[in-house]
């Protein structure tokens, strides 16, 4: 964008900017002695006024330092200066929660004459709409995994009584089954979308699940349309329920047909008992292996056959999936059959019509070519039964008999019912395995596929799902290379076991990765993640442990948000780290997070984990800590994979487990540099002073310099406070321990501190006097890239 920053662009461009739903600002640079000191707004569109919460007349002609003073210290104003001076566009993400501006913004800045053009987007309004890739995958899973699925939120009156529900999500088929379009259901009250829920009692079921927490499942008949439905209701949060529903009319019809067939003939009473046994066995089967086991152990003797084979369709072939009582040569010929083969099973699979062969003569007549025929084996009669569900033929069930046999109508009915029940059980099992596969794929998609290789830092991770079927857990881990020998390590746990928990986990993980990559401090990373989780209104809670490892220093800065602390194994032993804690993410907007810095010696092992490893309602956490500490100490290797194998084989924590488990193990192979040195970058804000004191205090304690810690922190406070007050941008604190203790604070200002003579009653102007009195030496050095470094020395404690 090129133009004179003091003049507005042409009418066509202005119309385009005015129509943009996102904010646009044009501003000219304000210079003093040739140096940019501020920016004056010459244009802002309506969207920009709305996002900033101010009228246009209040903004035009205003300057950034007055309108938005926070931009001076959060890096925004220096970035604008850089764009003007380098003529290179830039993108910047910033979070504000103050009276003058509130939002999580992405700023896209381009030079505009001697000024800038800025397009800014409030990310809180676009994080969910349009949905992220992980969200899209999640909705695709929900559309594929259920007949109908909806998520309802309870609506309460002033007394707290549930008076209605609002639909927050419904899949495509769910909306269609309800006779509506998706857009006509989401966001609308149940009383409008489905008023019959008050007549059939479903509203009371919904209320009961929300208040009591117990899932509910039942079959409901609708005689007016001739359908039977199975409804499942489960609580999905304090005020949410998930409802899935599927039509089971065919299953009910099969059961009714079975009952009528048995009732028609007194001699079929024994068969009814047999069929019930088969039904019970097949209904209890969840996987295809369990269905095959039920068919072999229950259905084959119930049908009176001495041999049984089950073939399923695969494109233009029938393939053998299960057999019992068949000879090896027969099995070999049945492994794969072309659909054009004359064997009767192929015709049954094509047409869906059963065939009953009462003798060996009929069997041979069906296959006139002996060379291509499937052998009869030891059988002389066969029932070829279609495995059909809702008009779809899955394959053929073959029951063979060692003697010639006539199949009377009652027996044929019974065999068809057995085949129908087998087909339904098999279809349910195939769908269950497909759902399980989709859930596992979703879980893996939300976890990092490959962790980055970090020189000098070995690592290994494990995720152990406890949930079954389509449930997905919320545990996650991540390793993020930040450059300059700095690595971020994260582990966390979103409460719950559902697709919603997994989706929240994906959003929190991506947010943490984004904030970490922007090189926010660990406390700022956790603060912004907490604010974002609350802004998204997901009604979710997550615990998290975030570590920033400085490999060559051998130091780690950690922040906890309601998460269990890591364990550290060194040559001195294994211990649970004592870290400052904070509230879980998503609990309170006023949550405060404080970091802790500790040493990570060479050949030390650090273990991060989620609470499912060490505790549940049956297993006290102290006992779990003791078990984990003993297992980590006894691990025979420094190799992270071997450490995790040893821990998981040591029966740590509750057995059997009742929660998902994530573990992340790291071994440091980088020797700490000498002399001991550590540095951290802090934002040029008032809150950075106590953060710097925490960092220095933790480090001095770890270096066993407590005798000089009081003087060191006092002098550091004087120097860093002065730097924050008189500079724009970040400050860097560096500690070095050699023959003495050296502490330095670097900033971007060229102005050296000046010694003043304060009045007796003045509280200011005494900093350098204190430094001269306590330090053995101090000074100021210019930095090659600009700015200065103020340093002081203190005697090293023995």
PDB file of N, CA and C in Angstrom, residues 281 292-302 322:
ATOM      1  N   UNK A 281     -26.980 -63.916  23.007  1.00  0.00           N
ATOM      2  CA  UNK A 281     -25.547 -63.986  22.702  1.00  0.00           C
ATOM      3  C   UNK A 281     -25.156 -62.955  21.651  1.00  0.00           C
ATOM      4  N   UNK A 292     -18.751 -63.639  15.682  1.00  0.00           N
ATOM      5  CA  UNK A 292     -18.368 -64.937  15.130  1.00  0.00           C
ATOM      6  C   UNK A 292     -18.336 -65.999  16.225  1.00  0.00           C
ATOM      7  N   UNK A 293     -17.851 -65.634  17.399  1.00  0.00           N
ATOM      8  CA  UNK A 293     -17.807 -66.589  18.509  1.00  0.00           C
ATOM      9  C   UNK A 293     -19.212 -67.005  18.913  1.00  0.00           C
ATOM     10  N   UNK A 294     -20.149 -66.042  18.960  1.00  0.00           N
ATOM     11  CA  UNK A 294     -21.534 -66.364  19.312  1.00  0.00           C
ATOM     12  C   UNK A 294     -22.176 -67.251  18.245  1.00  0.00           C
ATOM     13  N   UNK A 295     -21.908 -66.956  16.969  1.00  0.00           N
ATOM     14  CA  UNK A 295     -22.462 -67.776  15.887  1.00  0.00           C
ATOM     15  C   UNK A 295     -21.943 -69.202  15.991  1.00  0.00           C
ATOM     16  N   UNK A 296     -20.647 -69.349  16.264  1.00  0.00           N
ATOM     17  CA  UNK A 296     -20.076 -70.692  16.323  1.00  0.00           C
ATOM     18  C   UNK A 296     -20.510 -71.482  17.535  1.00  0.00           C
ATOM     19  N   UNK A 297     -20.589 -70.826  18.698  1.00  0.00           N
ATOM     20  CA  UNK A 297     -20.867 -71.562  19.935  1.00  0.00           C
ATOM     21  C   UNK A 297     -22.350 -71.718  20.212  1.00  0.00           C
ATOM     22  N   UNK A 298     -23.197 -70.802  19.718  1.00  0.00           N
ATOM     23  CA  UNK A 298     -24.627 -70.827  20.057  1.00  0.00           C
ATOM     24  C   UNK A 298     -25.489 -71.096  18.835  1.00  0.00           C
ATOM     25  N   UNK A 299     -25.245 -70.375  17.736  1.00  0.00           N
ATOM     26  CA  UNK A 299     -26.137 -70.506  16.588  1.00  0.00           C
ATOM     27  C   UNK A 299     -25.979 -71.856  15.892  1.00  0.00           C
ATOM     28  N   UNK A 300     -24.763 -72.341  15.707  1.00  0.00           N
ATOM     29  CA  UNK A 300     -24.564 -73.592  14.957  1.00  0.00           C
ATOM     30  C   UNK A 300     -25.296 -74.762  15.613  1.00  0.00           C
ATOM     31  N   UNK A 301     -25.122 -75.016  16.916  1.00  0.00           N
ATOM     32  CA  UNK A 301     -25.903 -76.116  17.512  1.00  0.00           C
ATOM     33  C   UNK A 301     -27.396 -75.830  17.529  1.00  0.00           C
ATOM     34  N   UNK A 302     -27.786 -74.542  17.639  1.00  0.00           N
ATOM     35  CA  UNK A 302     -29.212 -74.214  17.658  1.00  0.00           C
ATOM     36  C   UNK A 302     -29.858 -74.523  16.312  1.00  0.00           C
ATOM     37  N   UNK A 322     -15.512 -66.612   8.615  1.00  0.00           N
ATOM     38  CA  UNK A 322     -15.598 -67.498   9.784  1.00  0.00           C
ATOM     39  C   UNK A 322     -16.056 -68.872   9.285  1.00  0.00           C
TER      40      UNK A 322
END
